[in-house]
Backbone as JSON Lines, residues from 0, in Angstrom:
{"i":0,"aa":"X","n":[3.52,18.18,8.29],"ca":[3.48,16.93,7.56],"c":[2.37,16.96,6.53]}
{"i":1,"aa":"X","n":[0.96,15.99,6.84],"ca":[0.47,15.99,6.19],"c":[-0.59,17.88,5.14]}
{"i":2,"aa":"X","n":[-0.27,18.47,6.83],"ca":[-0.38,19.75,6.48],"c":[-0.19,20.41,5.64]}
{"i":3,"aa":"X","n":[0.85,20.41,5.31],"ca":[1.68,21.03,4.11],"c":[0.92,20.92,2.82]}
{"i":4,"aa":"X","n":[0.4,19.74,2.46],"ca":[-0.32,19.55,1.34],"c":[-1.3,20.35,1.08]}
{"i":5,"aa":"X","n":[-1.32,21.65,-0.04],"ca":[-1.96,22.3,-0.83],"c":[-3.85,21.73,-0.94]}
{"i":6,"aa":"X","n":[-4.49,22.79,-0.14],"ca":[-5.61,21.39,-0.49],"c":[-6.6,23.39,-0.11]}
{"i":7,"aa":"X","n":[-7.64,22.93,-0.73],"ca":[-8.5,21.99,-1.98],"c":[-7.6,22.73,-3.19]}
{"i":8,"aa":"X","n":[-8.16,21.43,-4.0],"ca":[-7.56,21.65,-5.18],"c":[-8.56,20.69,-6.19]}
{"i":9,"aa":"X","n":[-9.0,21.28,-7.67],"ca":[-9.88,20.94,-8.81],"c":[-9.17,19.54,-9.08]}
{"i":10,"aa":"X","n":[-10.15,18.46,-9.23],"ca":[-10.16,17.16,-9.84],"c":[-11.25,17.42,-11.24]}
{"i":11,"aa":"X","n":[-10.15,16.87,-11.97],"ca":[-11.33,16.82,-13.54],"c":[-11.38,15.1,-13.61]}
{"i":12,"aa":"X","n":[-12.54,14.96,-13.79],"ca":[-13.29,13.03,-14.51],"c":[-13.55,13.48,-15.41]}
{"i":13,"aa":"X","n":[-14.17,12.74,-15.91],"ca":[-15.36,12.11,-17.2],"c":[-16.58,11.98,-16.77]}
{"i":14,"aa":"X","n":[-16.72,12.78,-15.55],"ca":[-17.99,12.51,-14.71],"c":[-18.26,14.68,-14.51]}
{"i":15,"aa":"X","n":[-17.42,15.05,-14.57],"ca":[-17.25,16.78,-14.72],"c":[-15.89,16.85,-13.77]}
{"i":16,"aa":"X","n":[-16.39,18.26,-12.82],"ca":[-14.88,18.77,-12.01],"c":[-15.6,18.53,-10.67]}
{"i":17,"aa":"X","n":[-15.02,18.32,-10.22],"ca":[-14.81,18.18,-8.38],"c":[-13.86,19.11,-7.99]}
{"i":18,"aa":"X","n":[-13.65,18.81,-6.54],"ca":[-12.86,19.47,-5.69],"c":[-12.76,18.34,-4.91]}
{"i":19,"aa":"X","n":[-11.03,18.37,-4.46],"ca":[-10.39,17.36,-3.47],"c":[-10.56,18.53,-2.45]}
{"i":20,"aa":"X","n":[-10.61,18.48,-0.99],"ca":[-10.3,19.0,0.19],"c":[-10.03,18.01,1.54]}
{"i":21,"aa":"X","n":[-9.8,18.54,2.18],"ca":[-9.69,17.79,3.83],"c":[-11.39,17.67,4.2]}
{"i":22,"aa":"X","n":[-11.69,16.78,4.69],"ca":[-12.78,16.31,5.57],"c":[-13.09,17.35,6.84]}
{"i":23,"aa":"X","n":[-14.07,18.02,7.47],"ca":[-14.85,18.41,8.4],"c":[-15.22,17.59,9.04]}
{"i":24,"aa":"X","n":[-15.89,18.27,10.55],"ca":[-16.73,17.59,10.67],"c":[-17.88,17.18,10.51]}
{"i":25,"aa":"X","n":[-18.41,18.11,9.58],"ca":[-19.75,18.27,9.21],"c":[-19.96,17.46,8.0]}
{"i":26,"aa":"X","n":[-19.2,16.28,7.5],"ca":[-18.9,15.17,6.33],"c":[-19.16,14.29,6.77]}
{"i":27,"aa":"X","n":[-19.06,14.25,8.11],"ca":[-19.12,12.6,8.89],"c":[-20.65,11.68,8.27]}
{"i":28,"aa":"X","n":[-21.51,12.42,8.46],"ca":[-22.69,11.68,8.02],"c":[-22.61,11.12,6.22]}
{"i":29,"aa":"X","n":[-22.0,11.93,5.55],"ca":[-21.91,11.81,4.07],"c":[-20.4,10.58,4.06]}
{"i":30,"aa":"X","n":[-19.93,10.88,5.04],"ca":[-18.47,9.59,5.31],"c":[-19.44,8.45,5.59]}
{"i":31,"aa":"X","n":[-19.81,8.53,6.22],"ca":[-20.64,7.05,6.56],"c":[-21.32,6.35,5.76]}
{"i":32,"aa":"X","n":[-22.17,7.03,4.88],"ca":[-23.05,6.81,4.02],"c":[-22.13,6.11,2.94]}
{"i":33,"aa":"X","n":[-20.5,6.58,2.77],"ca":[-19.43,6.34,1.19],"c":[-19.12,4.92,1.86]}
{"i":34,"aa":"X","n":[-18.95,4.37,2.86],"ca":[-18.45,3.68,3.64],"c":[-19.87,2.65,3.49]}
{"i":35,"aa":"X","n":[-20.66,2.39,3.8],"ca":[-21.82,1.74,4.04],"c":[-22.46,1.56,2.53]}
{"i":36,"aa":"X","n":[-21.78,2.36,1.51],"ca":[-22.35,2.22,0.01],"c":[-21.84,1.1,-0.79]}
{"i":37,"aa":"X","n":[-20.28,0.51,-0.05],"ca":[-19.36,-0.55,-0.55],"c":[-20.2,-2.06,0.2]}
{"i":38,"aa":"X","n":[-20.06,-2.77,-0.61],"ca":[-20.82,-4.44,-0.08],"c":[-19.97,-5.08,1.24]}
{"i":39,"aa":"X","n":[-18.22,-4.72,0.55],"ca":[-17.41,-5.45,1.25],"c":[-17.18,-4.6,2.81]}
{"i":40,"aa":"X","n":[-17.16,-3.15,2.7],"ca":[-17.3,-2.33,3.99],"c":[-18.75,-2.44,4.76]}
{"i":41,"aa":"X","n":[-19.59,-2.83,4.21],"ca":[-20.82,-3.02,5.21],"c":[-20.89,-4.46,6.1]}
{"i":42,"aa":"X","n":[-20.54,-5.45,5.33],"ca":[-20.36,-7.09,5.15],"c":[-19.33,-6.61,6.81]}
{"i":43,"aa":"X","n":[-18.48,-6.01,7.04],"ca":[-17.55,-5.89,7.97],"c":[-18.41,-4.82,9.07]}
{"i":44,"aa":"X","n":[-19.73,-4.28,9.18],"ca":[-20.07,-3.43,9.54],"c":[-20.4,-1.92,9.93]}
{"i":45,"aa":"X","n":[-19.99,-1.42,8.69],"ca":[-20.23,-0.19,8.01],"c":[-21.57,0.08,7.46]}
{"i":46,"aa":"X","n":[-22.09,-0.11,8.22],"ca":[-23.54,0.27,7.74],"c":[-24.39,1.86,8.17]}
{"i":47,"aa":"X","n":[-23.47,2.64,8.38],"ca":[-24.25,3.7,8.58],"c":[-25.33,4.04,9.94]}
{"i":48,"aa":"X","n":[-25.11,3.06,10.93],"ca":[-26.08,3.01,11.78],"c":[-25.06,4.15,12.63]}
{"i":49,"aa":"X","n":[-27.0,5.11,12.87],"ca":[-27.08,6.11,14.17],"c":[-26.16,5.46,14.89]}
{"i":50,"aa":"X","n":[-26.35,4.48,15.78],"ca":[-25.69,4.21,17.41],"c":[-23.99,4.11,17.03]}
{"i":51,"aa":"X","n":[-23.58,4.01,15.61],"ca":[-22.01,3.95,15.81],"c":[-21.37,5.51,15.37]}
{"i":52,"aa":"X","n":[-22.5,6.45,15.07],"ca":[-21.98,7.75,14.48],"c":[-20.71,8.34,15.83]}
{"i":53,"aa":"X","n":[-21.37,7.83,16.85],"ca":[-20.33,8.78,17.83],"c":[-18.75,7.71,17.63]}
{"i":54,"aa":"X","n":[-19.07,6.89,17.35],"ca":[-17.46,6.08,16.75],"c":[-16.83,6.63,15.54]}
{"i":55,"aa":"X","n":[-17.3,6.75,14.69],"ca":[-16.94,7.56,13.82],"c":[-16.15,9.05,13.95]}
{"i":56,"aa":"X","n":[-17.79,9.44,14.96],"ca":[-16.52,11.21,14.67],"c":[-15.85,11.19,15.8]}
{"i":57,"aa":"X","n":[-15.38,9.9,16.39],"ca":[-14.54,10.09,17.51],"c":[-13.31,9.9,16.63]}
{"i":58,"aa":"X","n":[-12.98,8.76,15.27],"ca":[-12.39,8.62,14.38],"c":[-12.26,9.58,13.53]}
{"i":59,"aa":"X","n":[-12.61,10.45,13.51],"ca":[-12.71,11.36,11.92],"c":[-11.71,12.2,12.89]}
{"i":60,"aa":"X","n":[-12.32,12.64,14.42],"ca":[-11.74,13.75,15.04],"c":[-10.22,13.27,15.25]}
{"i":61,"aa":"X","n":[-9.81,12.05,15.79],"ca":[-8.18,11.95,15.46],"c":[-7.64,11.62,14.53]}
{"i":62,"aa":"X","n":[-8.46,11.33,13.32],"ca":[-7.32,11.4,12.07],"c":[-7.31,12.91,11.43]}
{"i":63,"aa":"X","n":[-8.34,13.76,12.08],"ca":[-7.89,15.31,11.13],"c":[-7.25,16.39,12.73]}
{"i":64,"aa":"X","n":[-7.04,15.24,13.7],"ca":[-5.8,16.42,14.49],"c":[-4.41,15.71,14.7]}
{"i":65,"aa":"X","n":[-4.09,14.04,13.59],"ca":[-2.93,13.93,14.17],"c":[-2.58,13.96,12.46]}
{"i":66,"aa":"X","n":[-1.11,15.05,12.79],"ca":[-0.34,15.69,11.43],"c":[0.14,14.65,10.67]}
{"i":67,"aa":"X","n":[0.14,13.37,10.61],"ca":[0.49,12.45,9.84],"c":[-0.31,11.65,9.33]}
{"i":68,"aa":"X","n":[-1.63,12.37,9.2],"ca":[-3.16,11.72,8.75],"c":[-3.43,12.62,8.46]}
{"i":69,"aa":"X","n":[-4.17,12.47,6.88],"ca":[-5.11,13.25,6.44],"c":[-6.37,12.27,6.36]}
{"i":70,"aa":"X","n":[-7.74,12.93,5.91],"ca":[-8.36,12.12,6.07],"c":[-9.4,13.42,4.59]}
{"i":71,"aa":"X","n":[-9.04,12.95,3.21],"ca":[-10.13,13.81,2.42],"c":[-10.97,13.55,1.71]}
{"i":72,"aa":"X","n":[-12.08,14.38,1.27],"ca":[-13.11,14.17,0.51],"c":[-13.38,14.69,-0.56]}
{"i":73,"aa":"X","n":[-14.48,14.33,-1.63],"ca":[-14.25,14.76,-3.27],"c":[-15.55,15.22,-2.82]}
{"i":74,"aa":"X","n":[-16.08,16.05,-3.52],"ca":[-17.12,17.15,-3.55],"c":[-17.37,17.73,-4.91]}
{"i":75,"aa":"X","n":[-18.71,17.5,-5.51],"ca":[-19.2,17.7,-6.37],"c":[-19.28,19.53,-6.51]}
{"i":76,"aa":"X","n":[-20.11,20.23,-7.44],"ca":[-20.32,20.91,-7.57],"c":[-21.18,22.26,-6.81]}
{"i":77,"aa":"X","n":[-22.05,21.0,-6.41],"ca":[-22.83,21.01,-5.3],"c":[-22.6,21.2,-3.58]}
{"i":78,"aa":"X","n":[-21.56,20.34,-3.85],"ca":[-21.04,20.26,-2.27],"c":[-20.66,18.88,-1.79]}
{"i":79,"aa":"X","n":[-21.94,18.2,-2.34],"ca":[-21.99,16.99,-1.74],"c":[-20.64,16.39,-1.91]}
{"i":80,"aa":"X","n":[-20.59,15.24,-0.92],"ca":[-19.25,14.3,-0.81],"c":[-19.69,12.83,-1.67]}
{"i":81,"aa":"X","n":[-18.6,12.91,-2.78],"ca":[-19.17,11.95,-3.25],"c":[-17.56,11.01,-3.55]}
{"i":82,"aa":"X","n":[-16.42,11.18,-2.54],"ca":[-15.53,9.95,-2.46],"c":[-15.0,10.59,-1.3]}
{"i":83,"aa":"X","n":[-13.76,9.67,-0.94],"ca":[-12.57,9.77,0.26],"c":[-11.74,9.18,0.14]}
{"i":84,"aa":"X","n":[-10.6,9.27,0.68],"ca":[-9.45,8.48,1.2],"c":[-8.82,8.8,2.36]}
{"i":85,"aa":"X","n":[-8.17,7.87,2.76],"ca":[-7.42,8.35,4.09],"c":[-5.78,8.37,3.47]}
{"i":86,"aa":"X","n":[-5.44,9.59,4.21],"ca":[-3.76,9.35,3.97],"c":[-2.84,9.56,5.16]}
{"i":87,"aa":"X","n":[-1.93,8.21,4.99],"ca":[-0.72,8.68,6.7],"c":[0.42,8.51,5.91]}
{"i":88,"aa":"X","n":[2.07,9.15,6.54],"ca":[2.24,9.09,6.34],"c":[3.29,8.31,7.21]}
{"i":89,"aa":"X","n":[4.2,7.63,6.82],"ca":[4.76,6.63,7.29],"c":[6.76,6.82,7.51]}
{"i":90,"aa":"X","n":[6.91,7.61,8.3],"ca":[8.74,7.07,8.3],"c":[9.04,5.7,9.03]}
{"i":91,"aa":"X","n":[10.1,5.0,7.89],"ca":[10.82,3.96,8.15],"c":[12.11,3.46,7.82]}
{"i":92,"aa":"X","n":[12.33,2.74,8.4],"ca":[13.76,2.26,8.59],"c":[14.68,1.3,7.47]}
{"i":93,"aa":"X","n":[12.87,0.57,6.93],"ca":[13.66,-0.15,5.89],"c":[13.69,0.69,4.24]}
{"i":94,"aa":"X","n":[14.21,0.21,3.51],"ca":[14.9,0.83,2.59],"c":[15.09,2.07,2.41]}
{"i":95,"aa":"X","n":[16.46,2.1,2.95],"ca":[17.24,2.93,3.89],"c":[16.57,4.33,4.14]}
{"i":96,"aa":"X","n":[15.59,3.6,5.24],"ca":[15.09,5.02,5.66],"c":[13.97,5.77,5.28]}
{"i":97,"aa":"X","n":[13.54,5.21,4.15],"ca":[12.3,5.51,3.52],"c":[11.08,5.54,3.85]}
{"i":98,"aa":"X","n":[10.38,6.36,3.65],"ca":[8.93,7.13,4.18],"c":[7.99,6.74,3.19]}
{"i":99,"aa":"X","n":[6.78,6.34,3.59],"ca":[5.74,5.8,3.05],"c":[4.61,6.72,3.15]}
{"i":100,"aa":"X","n":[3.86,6.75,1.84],"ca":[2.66,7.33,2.08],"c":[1.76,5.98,1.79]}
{"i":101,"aa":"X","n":[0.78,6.0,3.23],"ca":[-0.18,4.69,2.62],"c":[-1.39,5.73,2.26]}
{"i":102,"aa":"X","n":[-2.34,5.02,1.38],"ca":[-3.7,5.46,1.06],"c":[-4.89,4.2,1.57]}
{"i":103,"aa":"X","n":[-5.29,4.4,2.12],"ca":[-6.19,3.9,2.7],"c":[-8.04,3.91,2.72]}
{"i":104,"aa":"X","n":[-9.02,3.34,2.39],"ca":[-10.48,3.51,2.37],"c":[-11.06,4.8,1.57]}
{"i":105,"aa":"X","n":[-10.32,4.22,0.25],"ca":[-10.99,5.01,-0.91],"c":[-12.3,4.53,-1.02]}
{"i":106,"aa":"X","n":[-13.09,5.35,-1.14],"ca":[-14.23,5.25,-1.98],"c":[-14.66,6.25,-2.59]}
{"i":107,"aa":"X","n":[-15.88,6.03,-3.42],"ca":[-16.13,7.23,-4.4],"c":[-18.1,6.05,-4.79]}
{"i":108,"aa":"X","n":[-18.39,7.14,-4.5],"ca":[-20.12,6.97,-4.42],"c":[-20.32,6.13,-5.33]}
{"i":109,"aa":"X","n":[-21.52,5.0,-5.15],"ca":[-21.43,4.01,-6.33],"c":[-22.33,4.47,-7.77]}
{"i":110,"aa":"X","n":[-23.06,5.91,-7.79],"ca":[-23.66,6.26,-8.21],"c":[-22.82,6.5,-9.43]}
{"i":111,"aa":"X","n":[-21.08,6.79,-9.16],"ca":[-19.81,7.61,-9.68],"c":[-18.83,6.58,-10.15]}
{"i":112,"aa":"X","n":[-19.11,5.71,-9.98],"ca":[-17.74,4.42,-9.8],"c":[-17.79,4.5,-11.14]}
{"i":113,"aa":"X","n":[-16.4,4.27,-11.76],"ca":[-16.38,4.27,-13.18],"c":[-16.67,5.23,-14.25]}
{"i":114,"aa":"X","n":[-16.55,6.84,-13.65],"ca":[-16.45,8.03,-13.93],"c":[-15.53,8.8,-14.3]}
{"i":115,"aa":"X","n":[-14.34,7.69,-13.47],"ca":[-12.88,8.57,-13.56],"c":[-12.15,9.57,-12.27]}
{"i":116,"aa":"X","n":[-13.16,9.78,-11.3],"ca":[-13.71,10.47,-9.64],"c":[-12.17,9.45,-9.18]}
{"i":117,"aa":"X","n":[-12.1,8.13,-9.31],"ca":[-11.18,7.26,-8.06],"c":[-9.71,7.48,-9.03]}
{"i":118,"aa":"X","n":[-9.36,7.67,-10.1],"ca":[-8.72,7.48,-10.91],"c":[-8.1,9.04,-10.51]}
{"i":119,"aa":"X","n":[-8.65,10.08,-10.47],"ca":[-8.03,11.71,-10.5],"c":[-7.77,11.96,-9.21]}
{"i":120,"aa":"X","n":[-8.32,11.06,-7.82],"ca":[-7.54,10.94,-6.83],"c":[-6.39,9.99,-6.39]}
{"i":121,"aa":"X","n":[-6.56,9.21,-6.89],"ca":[-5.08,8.27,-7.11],"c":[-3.93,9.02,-7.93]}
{"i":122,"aa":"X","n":[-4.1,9.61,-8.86],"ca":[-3.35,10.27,-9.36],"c":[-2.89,11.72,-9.0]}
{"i":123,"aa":"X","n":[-3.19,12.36,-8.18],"ca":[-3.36,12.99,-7.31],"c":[-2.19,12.47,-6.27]}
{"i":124,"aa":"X","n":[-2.56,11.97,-5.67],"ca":[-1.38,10.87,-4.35],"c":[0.0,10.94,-5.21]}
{"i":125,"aa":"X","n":[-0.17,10.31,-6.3],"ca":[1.15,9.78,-6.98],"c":[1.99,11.24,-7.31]}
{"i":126,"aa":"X","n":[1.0,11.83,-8.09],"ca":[1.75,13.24,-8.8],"c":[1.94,14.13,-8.09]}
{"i":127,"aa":"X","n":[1.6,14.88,-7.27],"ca":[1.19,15.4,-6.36],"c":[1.44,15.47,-4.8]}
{"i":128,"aa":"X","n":[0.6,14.8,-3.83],"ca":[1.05,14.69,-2.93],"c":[2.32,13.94,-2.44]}
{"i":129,"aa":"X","n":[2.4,12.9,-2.91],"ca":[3.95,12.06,-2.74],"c":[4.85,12.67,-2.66]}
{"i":130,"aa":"X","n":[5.2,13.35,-4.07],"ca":[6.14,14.1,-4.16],"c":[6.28,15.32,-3.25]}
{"i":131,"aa":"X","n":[5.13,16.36,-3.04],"ca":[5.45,17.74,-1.94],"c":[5.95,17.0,-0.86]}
{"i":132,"aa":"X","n":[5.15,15.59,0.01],"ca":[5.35,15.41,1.31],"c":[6.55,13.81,0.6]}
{"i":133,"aa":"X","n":[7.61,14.29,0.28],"ca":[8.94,13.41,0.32],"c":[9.12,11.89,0.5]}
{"i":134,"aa":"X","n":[7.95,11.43,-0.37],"ca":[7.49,10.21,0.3],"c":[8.5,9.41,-1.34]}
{"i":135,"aa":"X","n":[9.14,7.95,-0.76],"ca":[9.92,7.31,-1.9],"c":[8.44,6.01,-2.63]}
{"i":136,"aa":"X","n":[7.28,5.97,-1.46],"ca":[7.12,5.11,-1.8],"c":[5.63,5.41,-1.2]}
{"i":137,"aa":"X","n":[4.1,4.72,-2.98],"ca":[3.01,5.18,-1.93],"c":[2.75,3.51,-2.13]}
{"i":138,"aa":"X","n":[1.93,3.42,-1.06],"ca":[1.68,2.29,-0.78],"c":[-0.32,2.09,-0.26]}
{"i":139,"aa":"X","n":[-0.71,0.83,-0.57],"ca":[-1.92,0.7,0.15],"c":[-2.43,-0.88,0.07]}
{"i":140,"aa":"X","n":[-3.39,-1.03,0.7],"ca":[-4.11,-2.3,0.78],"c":[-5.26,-2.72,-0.06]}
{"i":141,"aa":"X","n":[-5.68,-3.77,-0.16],"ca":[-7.02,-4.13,-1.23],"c":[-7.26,-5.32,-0.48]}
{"i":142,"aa":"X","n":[-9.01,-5.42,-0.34],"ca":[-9.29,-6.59,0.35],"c":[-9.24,-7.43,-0.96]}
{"i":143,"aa":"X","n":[-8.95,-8.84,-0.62],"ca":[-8.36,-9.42,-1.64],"c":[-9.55,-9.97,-2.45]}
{"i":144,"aa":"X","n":[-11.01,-10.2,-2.09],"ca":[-12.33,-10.13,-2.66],"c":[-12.27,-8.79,-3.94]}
{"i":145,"aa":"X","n":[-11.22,-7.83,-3.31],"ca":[-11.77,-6.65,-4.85],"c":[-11.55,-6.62,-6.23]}
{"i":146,"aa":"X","n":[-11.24,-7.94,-6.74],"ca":[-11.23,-7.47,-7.88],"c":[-10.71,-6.95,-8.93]}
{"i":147,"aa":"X","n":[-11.79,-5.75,-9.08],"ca":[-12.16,-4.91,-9.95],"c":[-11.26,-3.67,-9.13]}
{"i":148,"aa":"X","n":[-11.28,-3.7,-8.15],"ca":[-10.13,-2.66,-7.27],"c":[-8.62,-2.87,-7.97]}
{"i":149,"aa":"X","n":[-8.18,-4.56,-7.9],"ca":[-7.09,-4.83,-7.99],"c":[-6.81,-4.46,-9.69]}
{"i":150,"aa":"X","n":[-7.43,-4.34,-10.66],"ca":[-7.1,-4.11,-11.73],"c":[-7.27,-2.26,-12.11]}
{"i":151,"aa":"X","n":[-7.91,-2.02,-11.33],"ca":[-7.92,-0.32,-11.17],"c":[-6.54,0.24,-10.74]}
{"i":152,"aa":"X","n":[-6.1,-0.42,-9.82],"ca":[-4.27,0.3,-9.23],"c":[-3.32,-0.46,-10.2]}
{"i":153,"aa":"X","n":[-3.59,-1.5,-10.87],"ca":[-2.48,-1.74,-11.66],"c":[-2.63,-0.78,-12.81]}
{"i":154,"aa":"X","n":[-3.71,-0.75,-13.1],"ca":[-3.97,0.34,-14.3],"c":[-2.82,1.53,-13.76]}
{"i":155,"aa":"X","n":[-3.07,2.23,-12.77],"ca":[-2.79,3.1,-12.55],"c":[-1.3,3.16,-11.5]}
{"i":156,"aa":"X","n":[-0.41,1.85,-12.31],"ca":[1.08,1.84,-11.66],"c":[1.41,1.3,-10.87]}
{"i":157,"aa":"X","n":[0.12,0.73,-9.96],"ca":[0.38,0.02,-9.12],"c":[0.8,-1.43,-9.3]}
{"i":158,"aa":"X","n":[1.77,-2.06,-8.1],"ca":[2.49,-3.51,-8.17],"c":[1.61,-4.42,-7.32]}
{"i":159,"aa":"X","n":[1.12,-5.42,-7.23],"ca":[0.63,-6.16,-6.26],"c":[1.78,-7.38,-5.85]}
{"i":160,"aa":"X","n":[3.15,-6.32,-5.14],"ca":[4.07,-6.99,-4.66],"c":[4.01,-7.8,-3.0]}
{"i":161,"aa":"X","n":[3.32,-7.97,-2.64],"ca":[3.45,-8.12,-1.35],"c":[1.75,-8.9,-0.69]}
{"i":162,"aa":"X","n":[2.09,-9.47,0.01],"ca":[0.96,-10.55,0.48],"c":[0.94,-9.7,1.87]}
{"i":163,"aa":"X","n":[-0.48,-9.72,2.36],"ca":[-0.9,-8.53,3.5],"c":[-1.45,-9.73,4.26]}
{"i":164,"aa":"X","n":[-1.21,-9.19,5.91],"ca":[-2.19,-10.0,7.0],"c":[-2.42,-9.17,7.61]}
{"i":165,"aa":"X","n":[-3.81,-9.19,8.39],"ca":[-4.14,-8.74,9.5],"c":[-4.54,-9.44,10.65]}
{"i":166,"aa":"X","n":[-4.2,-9.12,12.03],"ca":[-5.08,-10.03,13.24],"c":[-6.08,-9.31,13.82]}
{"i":167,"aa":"X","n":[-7.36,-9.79,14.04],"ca":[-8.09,-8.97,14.52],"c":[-8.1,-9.29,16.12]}
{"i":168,"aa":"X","n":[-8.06,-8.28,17.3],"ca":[-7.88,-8.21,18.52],"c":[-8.79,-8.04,18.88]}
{"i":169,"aa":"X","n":[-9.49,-8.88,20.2],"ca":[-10.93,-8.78,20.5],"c":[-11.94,-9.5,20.17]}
């Protein structure tokens, strides 16, 4: 599934070249940090704290061993991780049968935002992965506070067809 996808592979910005790859485990601390760098992901408790790291790579460890999750990172020149996304992929029933790729908890370092870094991985998904892994349809979420998010995916093709809920359990 998500396997299949050709990875790493060169991202060009306006910021220089990167490299897309799959996530390690040895990212988790630089994951936390991309995660805890957003207002609206900390505000929810993403803050990077020691005592939740073992939550994390208990998370990192089943989204990079179950084949219908990827889970990757952008990497500078250097090495460093300076975005992510998560990707699953989704078979379903409705329209007729159709398989979804969602993208999920992009970020891209705030040092980078507005570089072109979130823009060459979105495009990426669309051109790219969608198409190898047979997907009719990519799909994802935006907390509805974003914005500046929400005019970034329309830029880039996206529809804001559909009104999202979540329940939180617990």
């Amino acid at each position: 599934m998500l396997d299949d996808l050709t990875l790493p592979v060169p991202l060009s910005a306006r910021a220089g070249s990167f490299t897309l790859r799959s996530a390690v485990p040895d990212d988790l601390d630089a994951l936390m940090a991309l995660l805890s760098d957003d207002p609206i992901s900390a505000a929810r408790g993403d803050v990077a704290a020691a005592g939740d790291r073992e939550a994390y790579a208990g998370a990192l460890l089943a989204i990079v061993e179950d084949p219908a999750n990827a889970l990757l990172v952008v990497v500078d020149v250097t090495g460093s991780v300076v975005g992510t996304m998560q990707l699953t992929r989704i078979p379903g029933m409705a329209r007729r049968g159709s398989t979804r790729l969602l993208v999920e908890a992009v970020r891209v370092s705030s040092a980078l935002r507005s570089s072109g870094i979130g823009s060459a991985m979105v495009r990426w998904v669309t051109d790219v992965a969608a198409p190898a892994l047979g997907v009719s349809l990519v799909q994802l979420t935006s907390d509805a506070a974003r914005t500046d998010a929400h005019r970034f995916y329309e830029r880039l093709g996206f529809t804001g067809s559909h009104v999202g809920f979540k329940y939180r359990v617990g």
